[in-house]
CSV table of C-alpha atoms in Angstrom, one decimal:
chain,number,residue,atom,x,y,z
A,1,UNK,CA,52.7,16.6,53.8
A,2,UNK,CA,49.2,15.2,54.4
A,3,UNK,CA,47.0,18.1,52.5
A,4,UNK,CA,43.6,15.3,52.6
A,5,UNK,CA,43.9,15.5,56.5
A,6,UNK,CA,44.6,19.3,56.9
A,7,UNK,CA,42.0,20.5,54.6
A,8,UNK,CA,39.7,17.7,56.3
A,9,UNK,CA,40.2,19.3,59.4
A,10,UNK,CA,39.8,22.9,58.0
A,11,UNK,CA,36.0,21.9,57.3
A,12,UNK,CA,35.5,20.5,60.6
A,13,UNK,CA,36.8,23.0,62.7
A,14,UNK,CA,35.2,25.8,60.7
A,15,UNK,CA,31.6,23.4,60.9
A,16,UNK,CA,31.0,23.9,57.5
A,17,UNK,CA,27.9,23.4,56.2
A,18,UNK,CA,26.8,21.3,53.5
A,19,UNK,CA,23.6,19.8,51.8
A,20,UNK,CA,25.3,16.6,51.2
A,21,UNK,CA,28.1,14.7,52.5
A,22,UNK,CA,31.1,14.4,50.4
A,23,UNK,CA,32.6,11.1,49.0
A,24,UNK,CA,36.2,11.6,50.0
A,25,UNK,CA,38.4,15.0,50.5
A,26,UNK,CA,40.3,14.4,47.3
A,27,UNK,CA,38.9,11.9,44.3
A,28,UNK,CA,41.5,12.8,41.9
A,29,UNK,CA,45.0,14.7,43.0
A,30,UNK,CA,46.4,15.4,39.4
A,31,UNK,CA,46.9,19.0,38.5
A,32,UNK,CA,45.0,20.4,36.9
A,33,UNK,CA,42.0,18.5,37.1
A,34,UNK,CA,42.2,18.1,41.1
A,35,UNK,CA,38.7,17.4,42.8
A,36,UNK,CA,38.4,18.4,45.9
A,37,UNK,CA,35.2,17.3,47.9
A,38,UNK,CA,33.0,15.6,45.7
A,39,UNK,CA,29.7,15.5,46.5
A,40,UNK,CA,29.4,18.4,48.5
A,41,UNK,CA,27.0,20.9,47.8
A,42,UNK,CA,27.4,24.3,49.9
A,43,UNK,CA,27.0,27.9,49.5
A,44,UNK,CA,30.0,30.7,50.3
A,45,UNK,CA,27.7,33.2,50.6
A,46,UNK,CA,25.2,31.4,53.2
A,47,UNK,CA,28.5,31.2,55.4
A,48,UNK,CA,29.1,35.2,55.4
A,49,UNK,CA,25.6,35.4,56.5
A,50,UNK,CA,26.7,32.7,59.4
A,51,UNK,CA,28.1,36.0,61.0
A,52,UNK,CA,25.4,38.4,61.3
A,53,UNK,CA,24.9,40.1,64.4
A,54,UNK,CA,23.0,42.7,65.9
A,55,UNK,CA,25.7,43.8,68.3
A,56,UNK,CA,28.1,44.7,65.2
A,57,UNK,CA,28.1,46.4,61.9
A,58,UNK,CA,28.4,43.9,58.5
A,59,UNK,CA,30.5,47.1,57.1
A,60,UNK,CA,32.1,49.9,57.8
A,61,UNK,CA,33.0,52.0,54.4
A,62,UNK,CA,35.0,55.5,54.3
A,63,UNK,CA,36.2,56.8,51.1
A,64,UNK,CA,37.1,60.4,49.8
A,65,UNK,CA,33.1,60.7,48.7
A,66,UNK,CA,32.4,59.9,52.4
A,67,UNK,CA,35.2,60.4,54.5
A,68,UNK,CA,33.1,60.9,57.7
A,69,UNK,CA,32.3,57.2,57.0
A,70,UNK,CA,28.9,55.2,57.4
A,71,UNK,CA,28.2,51.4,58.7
A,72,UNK,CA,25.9,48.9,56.9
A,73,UNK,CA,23.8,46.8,59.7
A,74,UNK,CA,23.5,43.0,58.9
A,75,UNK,CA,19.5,43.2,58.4
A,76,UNK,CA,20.0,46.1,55.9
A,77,UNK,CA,23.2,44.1,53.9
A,78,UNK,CA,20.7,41.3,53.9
A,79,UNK,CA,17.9,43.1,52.9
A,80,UNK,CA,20.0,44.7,50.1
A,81,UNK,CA,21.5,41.3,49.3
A,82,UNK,CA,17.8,39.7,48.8
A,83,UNK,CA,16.4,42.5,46.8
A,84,UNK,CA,19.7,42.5,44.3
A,85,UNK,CA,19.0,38.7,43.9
A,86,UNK,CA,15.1,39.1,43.7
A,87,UNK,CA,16.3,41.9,40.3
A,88,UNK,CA,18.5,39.6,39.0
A,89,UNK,CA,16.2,36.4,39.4
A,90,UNK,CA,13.4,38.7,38.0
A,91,UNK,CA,16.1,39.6,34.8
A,92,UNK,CA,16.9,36.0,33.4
A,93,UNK,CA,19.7,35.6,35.5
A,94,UNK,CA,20.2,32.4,36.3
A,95,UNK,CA,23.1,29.4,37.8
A,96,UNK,CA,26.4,29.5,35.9
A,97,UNK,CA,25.6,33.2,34.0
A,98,UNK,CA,28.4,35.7,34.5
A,99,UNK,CA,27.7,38.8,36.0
A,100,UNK,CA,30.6,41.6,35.5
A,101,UNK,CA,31.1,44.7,37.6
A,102,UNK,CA,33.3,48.0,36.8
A,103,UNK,CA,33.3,49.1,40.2
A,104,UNK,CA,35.9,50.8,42.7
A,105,UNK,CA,35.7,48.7,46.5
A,106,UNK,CA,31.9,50.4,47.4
A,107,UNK,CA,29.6,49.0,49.6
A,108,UNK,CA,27.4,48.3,46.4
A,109,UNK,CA,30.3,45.8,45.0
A,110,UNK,CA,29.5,43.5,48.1
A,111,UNK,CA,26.1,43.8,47.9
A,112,UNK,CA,26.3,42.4,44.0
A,113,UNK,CA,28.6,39.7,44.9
A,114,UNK,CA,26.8,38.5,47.3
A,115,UNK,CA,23.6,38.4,45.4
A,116,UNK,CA,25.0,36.6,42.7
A,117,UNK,CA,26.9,34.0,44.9
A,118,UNK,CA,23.6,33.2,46.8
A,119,UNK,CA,22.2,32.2,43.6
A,120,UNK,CA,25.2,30.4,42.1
A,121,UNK,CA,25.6,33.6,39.4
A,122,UNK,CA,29.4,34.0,38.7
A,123,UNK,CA,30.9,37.3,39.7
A,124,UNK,CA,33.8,39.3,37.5
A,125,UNK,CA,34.7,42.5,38.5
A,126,UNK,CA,37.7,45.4,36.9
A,127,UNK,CA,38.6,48.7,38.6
A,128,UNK,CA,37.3,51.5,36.9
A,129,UNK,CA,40.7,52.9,36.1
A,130,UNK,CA,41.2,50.2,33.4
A,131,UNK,CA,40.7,51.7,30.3
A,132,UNK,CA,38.2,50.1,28.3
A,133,UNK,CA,40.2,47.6,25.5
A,134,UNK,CA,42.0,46.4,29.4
A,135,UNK,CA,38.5,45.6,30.6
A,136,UNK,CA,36.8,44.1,27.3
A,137,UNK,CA,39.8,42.1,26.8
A,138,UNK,CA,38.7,40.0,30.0
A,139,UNK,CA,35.4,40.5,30.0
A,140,UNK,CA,34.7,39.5,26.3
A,141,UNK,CA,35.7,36.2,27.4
A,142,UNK,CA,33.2,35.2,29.6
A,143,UNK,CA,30.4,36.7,27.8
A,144,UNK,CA,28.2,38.5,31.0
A,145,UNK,CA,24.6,38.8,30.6
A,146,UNK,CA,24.4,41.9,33.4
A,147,UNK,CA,27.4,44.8,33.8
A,148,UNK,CA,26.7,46.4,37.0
A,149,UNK,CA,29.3,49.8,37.1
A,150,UNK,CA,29.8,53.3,38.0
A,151,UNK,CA,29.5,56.5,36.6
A,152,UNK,CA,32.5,57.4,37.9
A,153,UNK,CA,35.2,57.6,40.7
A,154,UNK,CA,37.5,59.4,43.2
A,155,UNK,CA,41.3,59.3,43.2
A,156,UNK,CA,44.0,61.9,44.6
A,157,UNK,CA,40.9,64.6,45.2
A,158,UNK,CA,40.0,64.8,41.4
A,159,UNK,CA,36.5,63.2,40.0
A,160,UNK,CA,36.5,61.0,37.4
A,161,UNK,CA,33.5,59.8,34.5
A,162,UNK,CA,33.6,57.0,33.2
A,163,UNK,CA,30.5,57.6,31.3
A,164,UNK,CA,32.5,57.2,27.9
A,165,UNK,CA,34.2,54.0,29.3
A,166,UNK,CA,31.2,52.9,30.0
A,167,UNK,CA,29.5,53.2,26.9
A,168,UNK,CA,32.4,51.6,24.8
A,169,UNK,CA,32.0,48.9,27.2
A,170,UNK,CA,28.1,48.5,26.9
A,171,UNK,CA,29.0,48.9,23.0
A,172,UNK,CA,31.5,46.4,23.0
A,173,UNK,CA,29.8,43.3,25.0
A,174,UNK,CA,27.8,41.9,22.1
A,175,UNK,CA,25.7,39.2,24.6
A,176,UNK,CA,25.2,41.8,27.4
A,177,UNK,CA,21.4,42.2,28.4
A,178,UNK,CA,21.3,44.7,31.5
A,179,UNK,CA,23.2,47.4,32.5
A,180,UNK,CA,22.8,48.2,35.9
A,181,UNK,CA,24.5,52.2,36.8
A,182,UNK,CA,25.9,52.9,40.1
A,183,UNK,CA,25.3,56.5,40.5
A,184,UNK,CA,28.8,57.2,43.0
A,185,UNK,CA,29.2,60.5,40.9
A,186,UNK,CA,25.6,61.6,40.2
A,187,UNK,CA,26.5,61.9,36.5
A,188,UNK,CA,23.4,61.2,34.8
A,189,UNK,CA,23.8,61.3,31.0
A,190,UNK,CA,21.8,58.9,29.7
A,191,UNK,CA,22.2,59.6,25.9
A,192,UNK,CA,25.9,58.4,26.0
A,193,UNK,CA,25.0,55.4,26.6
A,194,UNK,CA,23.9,52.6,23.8
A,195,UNK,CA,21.7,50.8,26.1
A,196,UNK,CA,18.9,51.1,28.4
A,197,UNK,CA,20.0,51.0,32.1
A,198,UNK,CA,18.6,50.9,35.7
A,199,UNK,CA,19.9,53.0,38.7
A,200,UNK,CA,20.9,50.9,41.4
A,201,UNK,CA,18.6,52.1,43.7
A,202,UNK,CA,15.7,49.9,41.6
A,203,UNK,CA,17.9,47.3,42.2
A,204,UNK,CA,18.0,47.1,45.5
A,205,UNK,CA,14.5,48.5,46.5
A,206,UNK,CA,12.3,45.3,47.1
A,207,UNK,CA,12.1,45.2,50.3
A,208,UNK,CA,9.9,42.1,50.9
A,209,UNK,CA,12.3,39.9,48.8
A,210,UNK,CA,13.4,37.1,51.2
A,211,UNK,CA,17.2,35.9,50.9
A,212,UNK,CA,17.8,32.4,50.1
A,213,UNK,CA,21.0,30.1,48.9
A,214,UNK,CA,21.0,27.6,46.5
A,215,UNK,CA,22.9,24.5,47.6
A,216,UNK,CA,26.4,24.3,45.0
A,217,UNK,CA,28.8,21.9,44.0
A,218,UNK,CA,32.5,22.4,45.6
A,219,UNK,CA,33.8,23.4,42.7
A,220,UNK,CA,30.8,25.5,41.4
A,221,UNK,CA,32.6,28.9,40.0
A,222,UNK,CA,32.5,32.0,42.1
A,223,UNK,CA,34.2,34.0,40.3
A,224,UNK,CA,36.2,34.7,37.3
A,225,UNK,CA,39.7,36.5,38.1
A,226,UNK,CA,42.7,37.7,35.2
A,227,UNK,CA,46.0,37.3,35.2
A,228,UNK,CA,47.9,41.0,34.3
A,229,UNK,CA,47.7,40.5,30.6
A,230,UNK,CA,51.7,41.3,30.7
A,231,UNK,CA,52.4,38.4,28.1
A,232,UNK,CA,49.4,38.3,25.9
A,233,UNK,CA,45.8,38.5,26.5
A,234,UNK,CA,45.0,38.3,30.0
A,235,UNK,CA,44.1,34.7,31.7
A,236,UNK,CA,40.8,33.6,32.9
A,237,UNK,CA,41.3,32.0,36.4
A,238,UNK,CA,38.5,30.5,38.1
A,239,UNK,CA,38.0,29.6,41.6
A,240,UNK,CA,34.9,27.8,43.6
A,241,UNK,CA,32.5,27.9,46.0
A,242,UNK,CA,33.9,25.7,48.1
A,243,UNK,CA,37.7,26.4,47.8
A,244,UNK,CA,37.6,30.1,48.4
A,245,UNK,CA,35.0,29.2,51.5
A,246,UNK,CA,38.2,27.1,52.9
A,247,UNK,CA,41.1,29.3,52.2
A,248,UNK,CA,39.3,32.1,53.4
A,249,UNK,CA,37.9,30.5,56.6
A,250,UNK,CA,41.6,29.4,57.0
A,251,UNK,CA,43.1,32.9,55.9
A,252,UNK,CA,41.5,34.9,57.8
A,253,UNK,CA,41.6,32.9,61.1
A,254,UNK,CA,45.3,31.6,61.4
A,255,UNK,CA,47.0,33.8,59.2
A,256,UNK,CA,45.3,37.2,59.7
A,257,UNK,CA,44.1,36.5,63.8
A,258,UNK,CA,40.5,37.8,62.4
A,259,UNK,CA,38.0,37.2,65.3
């Protein structure tokens, strides 16, 4: 009944921290088009940060590669973070360019996220069990400048490439300028590919870069999600900074009891 007030007090309980005030909660309440926080400049990734502790791991990861499992300290997510942004910065990557990943849930996916969030890149990510017309028909539309995937996956106990997938969808991205390969499977064929690519490690291996946020709109894209493609081509949804902070902050703590 009163969405101005309970969003309002969703930012203050949460102390949510912005660059600059903002105007009102909600300027303009007609859908679509709502605008939510105006004025406000903020960062999601700068609050995921907010939690870092040294008495905790930042992740914990197991998968069928590892299932003995591993934990990722804060200082090294950060470190990663910093030096992912510091390669991107370094590659023309700037505010507003899409970034797209073809990668399973990996420790590396998070990494990339949050190294474009912190600089206000927008992220797009597809399993790698799409096919590749299922991926380029979403990712054609947002035109990335990087594709960050793997050589292959996991599933059921059988290994998977995805070395040809991959080079249809290097092939098939006409503005793509870096391909970035996640070696999960150690399948190094580099003469499949149409493009020149760095291994991940490179990506991640500055480790003087210093991690920093640049201050967004609300409603400065995160990401770029798809509706199933069940009725046509599949829809571009976007969602921002400053919404997904909210919902999230709101998810996790009264709906999910995450302390």
């Amino acid at each position: 009944d009163n969405p101005e007030l309970f969003w309002e007090s969703i930012w203050h309980y949460f102390g949510i921290q912005s660059y600059s005030p903002y105007r009102c909660v909600l300027e303009d309440a007609s859908m679509p088009g709502a605008k939510w926080f105006p004025g406000s400049t903020l960062n999601y990734a700068e609050h995921v940060f907010r939690a870092a502790s040294n008495d905790r791991p930042a992740i914990l990861f197991q998968s069928e590669i590892l299932p003995e499992g591993k934990s990722i300290s804060w200082a090294e997510l950060k470190s990663q973070v910093a030096a992912a942004a510091s390669w991107l910065k370094r590659h023309g990557v700037q505010s507003g360019d899409r970034v797209a990943a073809y990668l399973p849930t990996i420790p590396e996916a998070t990494v990339a996220f949050l190294a474009c969030c912190s600089m206000g890149a927008i992220w797009s990510s597809c399993s790698p069990d799409f096919g590749i017309s299922s991926v380029l028909d979403r990712f054609r539309q947002i035109n990335p400048k990087v594709l960050i995937a793997v050589d292959g996956y996991v599933y059921g106990g059988k290994r998977f490439s995805r070395m040809e997938e991959l080079a249809g969808l290097a092939g098939g991205l006409p503005d793509l300028e870096h391909l970035v390969l996640v070696p999960y499977l150690e399948i190094r064929k580099d003469h499949d590919l149409p493009m020149a690519f760095t291994c991940w490690d490179e990506v991640v291996e500055d480790k003087e870069a210093s991690l920093s946020f640049v201050p967004l709109p609300f409603d400065h894209p995160i990401w770029v999600l798809y509706s199933s493609g069940t009725t046509g081509a599949p829809k571009a949804i976007t969602h921002g900074h400053g919404g997904v902070l909210l919902e999230h902050y709101k998810y996790l703590a009264f709906h999910n009891d995450v302390h």
